[in-house]
PDB file of C-alpha atoms in Angstrom:
ATOM      1  CA  GLN A   1     -20.133  -8.833   5.422  1.00 79.00           C
ATOM      2  CA  VAL A   2     -17.197  -6.563   5.651  1.00 86.00           C
ATOM      3  CA  GLN A   3     -16.277  -4.488   2.690  1.00 93.00           C
ATOM      4  CA  LEU A   4     -13.312  -3.125   1.532  1.00 96.00           C
ATOM      5  CA  VAL A   5     -12.309   0.014  -0.494  1.00 96.00           C
ATOM      6  CA  GLU A   6      -8.542   0.002  -2.603  1.00 97.00           C
ATOM      7  CA  SER A   7      -6.923   2.790  -4.130  1.00 97.00           C
ATOM      8  CA  GLY A   8      -3.547   4.439  -5.252  1.00 97.00           C
ATOM      9  CA  GLY A   9      -4.076   2.450  -8.461  1.00 97.00           C
ATOM     10  CA  GLY A  10      -2.920   4.558 -11.989  1.00 97.00           C
ATOM     11  CA  LEU A  11      -0.067   4.396 -14.553  1.00 98.00           C
ATOM     12  CA  VAL A  12       3.760   4.623 -13.710  1.00 98.00           C
ATOM     13  CA  GLN A  13       7.097   3.668 -15.775  1.00 98.00           C
ATOM     14  CA  ALA A  14       9.698   0.692 -15.560  1.00 98.00           C
ATOM     15  CA  GLY A  15      10.953   1.235 -12.741  1.00 98.00           C
ATOM     16  CA  GLY A  16       8.781   2.954 -10.046  1.00 98.00           C
ATOM     17  CA  SER A  17       6.701   3.077  -7.134  1.00 98.00           C
ATOM     18  CA  LEU A  18       3.292   3.460  -6.315  1.00 98.00           C
ATOM     19  CA  ARG A  19       1.376   2.703  -2.920  1.00 98.00           C
ATOM     20  CA  LEU A  20      -1.441   0.828  -2.583  1.00 98.00           C
ATOM     21  CA  SER A  21      -3.659   1.506   0.605  1.00 98.00           C
ATOM     22  CA  CYS A  22      -7.262  -1.053   1.462  1.00 98.00           C
ATOM     23  CA  ALA A  23      -9.312   0.623   4.265  1.00 96.00           C
ATOM     24  CA  SER A  24     -12.018  -1.974   5.681  1.00 94.00           C
ATOM     25  CA  SER A  25     -15.291  -1.097   6.887  1.00 84.00           C
ATOM     26  CA  ARG A  26     -15.165  -2.587  10.615  1.00 77.00           C
ATOM     27  CA  ARG A  27     -14.163  -1.993  13.212  1.00 80.00           C
ATOM     28  CA  THR A  28     -13.204  -6.268  13.650  1.00 89.00           C
ATOM     29  CA  PHE A  29     -10.567  -5.450  11.014  1.00 93.00           C
ATOM     30  CA  SER A  30      -7.465  -6.675  13.360  1.00 93.00           C
ATOM     31  CA  THR A  31      -8.700  -9.516  13.342  1.00 93.00           C
ATOM     32  CA  TYR A  32      -8.613 -10.557   9.673  1.00 95.00           C
ATOM     33  CA  ALA A  33      -5.693 -11.596   7.541  1.00 96.00           C
ATOM     34  CA  MET A  34      -5.074  -9.859   5.041  1.00 97.00           C
ATOM     35  CA  ALA A  35      -3.826 -10.202   1.473  1.00 98.00           C
ATOM     36  CA  TRP A  36      -3.328  -8.397  -2.287  1.00 98.00           C
ATOM     37  CA  PHE A  37      -3.902  -9.907  -5.560  1.00 98.00           C
ATOM     38  CA  ARG A  38      -3.861  -9.892  -8.837  1.00 98.00           C
ATOM     39  CA  GLN A  39      -5.758 -10.449 -12.033  1.00 98.00           C
ATOM     40  CA  ALA A  40      -3.600  -9.327 -15.532  1.00 96.00           C
ATOM     41  CA  PRO A  41      -6.290  -9.729 -18.604  1.00 91.00           C
ATOM     42  CA  GLY A  42      -6.920 -13.054 -19.638  1.00 94.00           C
ATOM     43  CA  LYS A  43      -4.797 -14.553 -17.264  1.00 96.00           C
ATOM     44  CA  GLU A  44      -5.871 -16.090 -13.658  1.00 97.00           C
ATOM     45  CA  ARG A  45      -5.829 -14.487 -10.563  1.00 97.00           C
ATOM     46  CA  GLU A  46      -2.897 -14.274  -8.150  1.00 97.00           C
ATOM     47  CA  PHE A  47      -1.516 -14.497  -4.744  1.00 97.00           C
ATOM     48  CA  VAL A  48       0.887 -11.354  -5.027  1.00 98.00           C
ATOM     49  CA  ALA A  49       1.626 -11.481  -0.603  1.00 98.00           C
ATOM     50  CA  GLY A  50      -0.325 -11.674   2.761  1.00 97.00           C
ATOM     51  CA  ILE A  51       0.196 -10.129   6.102  1.00 97.00           C
ATOM     52  CA  ASN A  52      -1.394 -11.759   9.756  1.00 96.00           C
ATOM     53  CA  ARG A  53      -3.489  -9.951  11.451  1.00 95.00           C
ATOM     54  CA  ASN A  54      -1.202  -8.168  13.775  1.00 95.00           C
ATOM     55  CA  GLY A  55       1.108  -7.544  11.344  1.00 95.00           C
ATOM     56  CA  GLY A  56       4.432  -9.654  12.488  1.00 96.00           C
ATOM     57  CA  SER A  57       4.448 -12.859  10.269  1.00 96.00           C
ATOM     58  CA  THR A  58       3.700 -11.905   6.323  1.00 97.00           C
ATOM     59  CA  ASN A  59       4.942 -13.986   2.929  1.00 96.00           C
ATOM     60  CA  TYR A  60       4.888 -12.560  -0.722  1.00 97.00           C
ATOM     61  CA  ALA A  61       5.350 -14.571  -4.240  1.00 97.00           C
ATOM     62  CA  GLU A  62       8.286 -15.349  -5.920  1.00 98.00           C
ATOM     63  CA  SER A  63       7.231 -12.449  -8.491  1.00 97.00           C
ATOM     64  CA  VAL A  64       7.563  -9.738  -6.502  1.00 98.00           C
ATOM     65  CA  LYS A  65       9.791 -10.894  -3.052  1.00 98.00           C
ATOM     66  CA  GLY A  66      11.959  -7.987  -2.728  1.00 97.00           C
ATOM     67  CA  ARG A  67       9.482  -4.819  -3.948  1.00 98.00           C
ATOM     68  CA  PHE A  68       6.874  -5.395  -2.610  1.00 98.00           C
ATOM     69  CA  THR A  69       6.017  -4.461   0.784  1.00 98.00           C
ATOM     70  CA  ILE A  70       2.258  -5.682   2.602  1.00 98.00           C
ATOM     71  CA  SER A  71       1.822  -3.936   5.894  1.00 98.00           C
ATOM     72  CA  ARG A  72      -1.058  -2.216   8.341  1.00 98.00           C
ATOM     73  CA  GLU A  73      -2.182  -0.351  10.201  1.00 97.00           C
ATOM     74  CA  ASN A  74      -5.409  -1.672  12.607  1.00 96.00           C
ATOM     75  CA  ALA A  75      -5.880   1.625  14.303  1.00 95.00           C
ATOM     76  CA  ARG A  76      -7.322   3.054  10.382  1.00 95.00           C
ATOM     77  CA  ASN A  77      -8.228  -0.326   9.525  1.00 96.00           C
ATOM     78  CA  THR A  78      -6.587  -0.390   6.564  1.00 97.00           C
ATOM     79  CA  VAL A  79      -3.697  -1.712   4.268  1.00 98.00           C
ATOM     80  CA  TYR A  80      -1.084  -1.441   2.452  1.00 98.00           C
ATOM     81  CA  LEU A  81       0.586  -2.236  -0.740  1.00 98.00           C
ATOM     82  CA  GLU A  82       4.323  -1.023  -1.350  1.00 98.00           C
ATOM     83  CA  MET A  83       5.270  -1.273  -4.697  1.00 98.00           C
ATOM     84  CA  ASN A  84       8.927  -0.508  -5.699  1.00 98.00           C
ATOM     85  CA  SER A  85      10.439  -1.272  -9.504  1.00 98.00           C
ATOM     86  CA  LEU A  86       7.470  -1.506 -11.186  1.00 98.00           C
ATOM     87  CA  LYS A  87       7.237  -3.763 -13.791  1.00 98.00           C
ATOM     88  CA  PRO A  88       5.635  -3.679 -17.203  1.00 97.00           C
ATOM     89  CA  GLU A  89       4.706  -7.681 -16.189  1.00 97.00           C
ATOM     90  CA  ASP A  90       3.412  -6.270 -13.276  1.00 98.00           C
ATOM     91  CA  THR A  91       0.177  -4.613 -14.574  1.00 98.00           C
ATOM     92  CA  ALA A  92      -3.077  -5.980 -13.592  1.00 98.00           C
ATOM     93  CA  ALA A  93      -6.054  -5.408 -11.900  1.00 98.00           C
ATOM     94  CA  TYR A  94      -4.933  -5.852  -8.034  1.00 98.00           C
ATOM     95  CA  TYR A  95      -7.343  -6.792  -5.265  1.00 98.00           C
ATOM     96  CA  CYS A  96      -7.332  -6.572  -1.871  1.00 97.00           C
ATOM     97  CA  ALA A  97      -8.915 -10.002   0.664  1.00 97.00           C
ATOM     98  CA  ALA A  98     -10.007 -10.666   4.148  1.00 96.00           C
ATOM     99  CA  SER A  99      -9.776 -13.808   5.154  1.00 96.00           C
ATOM    100  CA  ILE A 100     -11.330 -15.854   8.830  1.00 93.00           C
ATOM    101  CA  ARG A 101      -9.589 -17.992   9.031  1.00 93.00           C
ATOM    102  CA  ALA A 102      -5.525 -18.754  11.274  1.00 88.00           C
ATOM    103  CA  TRP A 103      -2.162 -17.367   9.725  1.00 89.00           C
ATOM    104  CA  PRO A 104      -1.218 -18.815   6.896  1.00 91.00           C
ATOM    105  CA  THR A 105      -4.031 -19.292   4.214  1.00 90.00           C
ATOM    106  CA  LEU A 106      -4.545 -18.516   0.503  1.00 88.00           C
ATOM    107  CA  GLU A 107      -8.202 -18.871   2.184  1.00 94.00           C
ATOM    108  CA  TYR A 108      -9.621 -15.583   1.803  1.00 95.00           C
ATOM    109  CA  HIS A 109     -13.860 -14.804   1.812  1.00 94.00           C
ATOM    110  CA  TYR A 110     -14.529 -10.835   1.095  1.00 95.00           C
ATOM    111  CA  TRP A 111     -12.469  -8.807  -1.608  1.00 96.00           C
ATOM    112  CA  GLY A 112     -12.681  -5.367  -2.637  1.00 97.00           C
ATOM    113  CA  GLN A 113     -13.580  -4.000  -6.252  1.00 96.00           C
ATOM    114  CA  GLY A 114      -9.864  -3.530  -7.154  1.00 97.00           C
ATOM    115  CA  THR A 115      -7.249  -0.704  -8.450  1.00 98.00           C
ATOM    116  CA  GLN A 116      -5.823  -1.160 -11.699  1.00 98.00           C
ATOM    117  CA  VAL A 117      -2.005  -0.559 -11.911  1.00 98.00           C
ATOM    118  CA  THR A 118      -0.743   0.046 -15.057  1.00 98.00           C
ATOM    119  CA  VAL A 119       3.275   0.338 -15.828  1.00 98.00           C
ATOM    120  CA  SER A 120       4.328   1.604 -19.392  1.00 97.00           C
ATOM    121  CA  SER A 121       8.330  -0.233 -20.619  1.00 94.00           C
TER     122      SER A 121
END
């Protein structure tokens, strides 16, 4: 079992920035592809960004390309999501997730509890 704990959410004005972090309890963190998803009230959960095991490959949802950056530090068992030029439509609960599948994948098996991001207009 992989435990994932997100942090860094909060309230920010439109155009602002936030950095989310997700720490893993497992020393095998580097064997997992990682991703961020989000879910707004009344909407389905959607993929935001993903990163492969060594951090050399990433992918993004079209809605966040050029504004968000996913990265990881395997030595710290942590994945990050740098969010810039935030918009009110980015408001959601953000979840990190880990996958045992080969990259690229949209199949994720372990989930954090989520951190809320609210962007005011």
